[in-house]
Short mmCIF file of C-alpha atoms in Angstrom, two decimals:
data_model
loop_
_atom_site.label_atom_id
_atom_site.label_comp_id
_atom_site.label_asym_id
_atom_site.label_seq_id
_atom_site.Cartn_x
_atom_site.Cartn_y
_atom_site.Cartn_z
CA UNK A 30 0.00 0.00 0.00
CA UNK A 31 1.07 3.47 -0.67
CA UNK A 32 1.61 5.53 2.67
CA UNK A 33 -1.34 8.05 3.52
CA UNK A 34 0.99 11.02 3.10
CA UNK A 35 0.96 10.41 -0.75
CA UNK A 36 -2.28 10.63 -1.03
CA UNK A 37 -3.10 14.36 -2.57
CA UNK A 38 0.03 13.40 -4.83
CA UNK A 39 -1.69 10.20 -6.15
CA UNK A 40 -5.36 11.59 -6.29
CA UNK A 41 -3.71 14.38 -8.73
CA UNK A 42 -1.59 11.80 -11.01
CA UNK A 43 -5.21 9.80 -11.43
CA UNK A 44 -7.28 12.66 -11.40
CA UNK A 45 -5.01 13.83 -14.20
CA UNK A 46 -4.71 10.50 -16.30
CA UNK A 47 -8.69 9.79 -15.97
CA UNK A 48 -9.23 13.81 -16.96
CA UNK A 49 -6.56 13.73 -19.63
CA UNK A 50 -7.33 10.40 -21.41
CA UNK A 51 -11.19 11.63 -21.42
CA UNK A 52 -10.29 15.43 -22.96
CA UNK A 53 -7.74 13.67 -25.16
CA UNK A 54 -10.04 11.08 -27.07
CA UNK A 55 -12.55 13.86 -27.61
CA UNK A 56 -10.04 15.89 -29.08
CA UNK A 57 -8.79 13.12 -30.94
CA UNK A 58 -12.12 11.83 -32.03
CA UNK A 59 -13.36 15.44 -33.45
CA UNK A 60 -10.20 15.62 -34.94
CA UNK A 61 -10.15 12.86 -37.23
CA UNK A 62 -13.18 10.30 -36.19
CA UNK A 63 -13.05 7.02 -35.78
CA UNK A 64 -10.29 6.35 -38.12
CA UNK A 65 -8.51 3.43 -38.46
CA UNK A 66 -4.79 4.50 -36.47
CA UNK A 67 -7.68 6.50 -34.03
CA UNK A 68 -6.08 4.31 -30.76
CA UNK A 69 -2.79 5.53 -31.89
CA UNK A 70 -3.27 8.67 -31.95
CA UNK A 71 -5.64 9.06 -29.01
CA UNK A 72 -2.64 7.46 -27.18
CA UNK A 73 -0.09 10.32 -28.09
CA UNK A 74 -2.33 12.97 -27.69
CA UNK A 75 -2.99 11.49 -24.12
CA UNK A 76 0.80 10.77 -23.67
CA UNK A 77 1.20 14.78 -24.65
CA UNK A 78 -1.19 15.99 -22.25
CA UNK A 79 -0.77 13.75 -19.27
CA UNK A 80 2.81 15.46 -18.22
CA UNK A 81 1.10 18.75 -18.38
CA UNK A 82 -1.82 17.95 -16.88
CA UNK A 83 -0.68 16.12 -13.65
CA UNK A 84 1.43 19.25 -12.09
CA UNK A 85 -1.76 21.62 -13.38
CA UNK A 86 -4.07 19.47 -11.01
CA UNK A 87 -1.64 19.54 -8.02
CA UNK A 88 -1.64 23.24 -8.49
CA UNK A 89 -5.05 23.93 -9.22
CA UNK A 90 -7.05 21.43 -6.61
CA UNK A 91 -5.83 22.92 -3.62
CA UNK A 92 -7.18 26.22 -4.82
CA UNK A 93 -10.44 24.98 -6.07
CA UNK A 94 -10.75 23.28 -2.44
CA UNK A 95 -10.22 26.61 -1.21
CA UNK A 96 -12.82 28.38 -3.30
CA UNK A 97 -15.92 25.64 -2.72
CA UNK A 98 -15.08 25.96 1.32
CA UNK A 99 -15.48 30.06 1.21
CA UNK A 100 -18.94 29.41 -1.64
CA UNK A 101 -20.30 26.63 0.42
CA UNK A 102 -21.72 26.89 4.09
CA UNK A 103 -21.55 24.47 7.07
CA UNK A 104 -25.51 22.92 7.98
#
């Protein structure tokens, strides 16, 4: 098991991949469709955006965390 410390690291590297693989086959798909090396290219653009992605989400959750605590209220 991974230690608990990790944790915000690894919700941001799957948060990332799921995000990134999603964004990347639409992008791919409205692109060029279903064609036939469609896989292949889904899986670059995905391997393109991933890096980028992943340090983006480590910055950017802490700060969305931030701004749904001041929006929201306690019951």
């Amino acid at each position: 098991m991974i230690p608990q410390k990790y944790a915000a690291v690894l919700f941001g590297l799957l948060l990332s991949g799921a995000m990134s693989l999603l964004v990347a086959g639409i992008s791919t798909f409205r692109a060029i469709g279903l064609a036939p090396d469609f896989a292949a290219v889904w899986g670059d653009a995905w391997l393109g955006a991933w890096p980028v992605a992943f340090p983006v989400v480590l910055v950017v959750a802490p700060l969305t965390r931030k701004m749904v605590a001041a929006l929201t209220a306690d019951d």
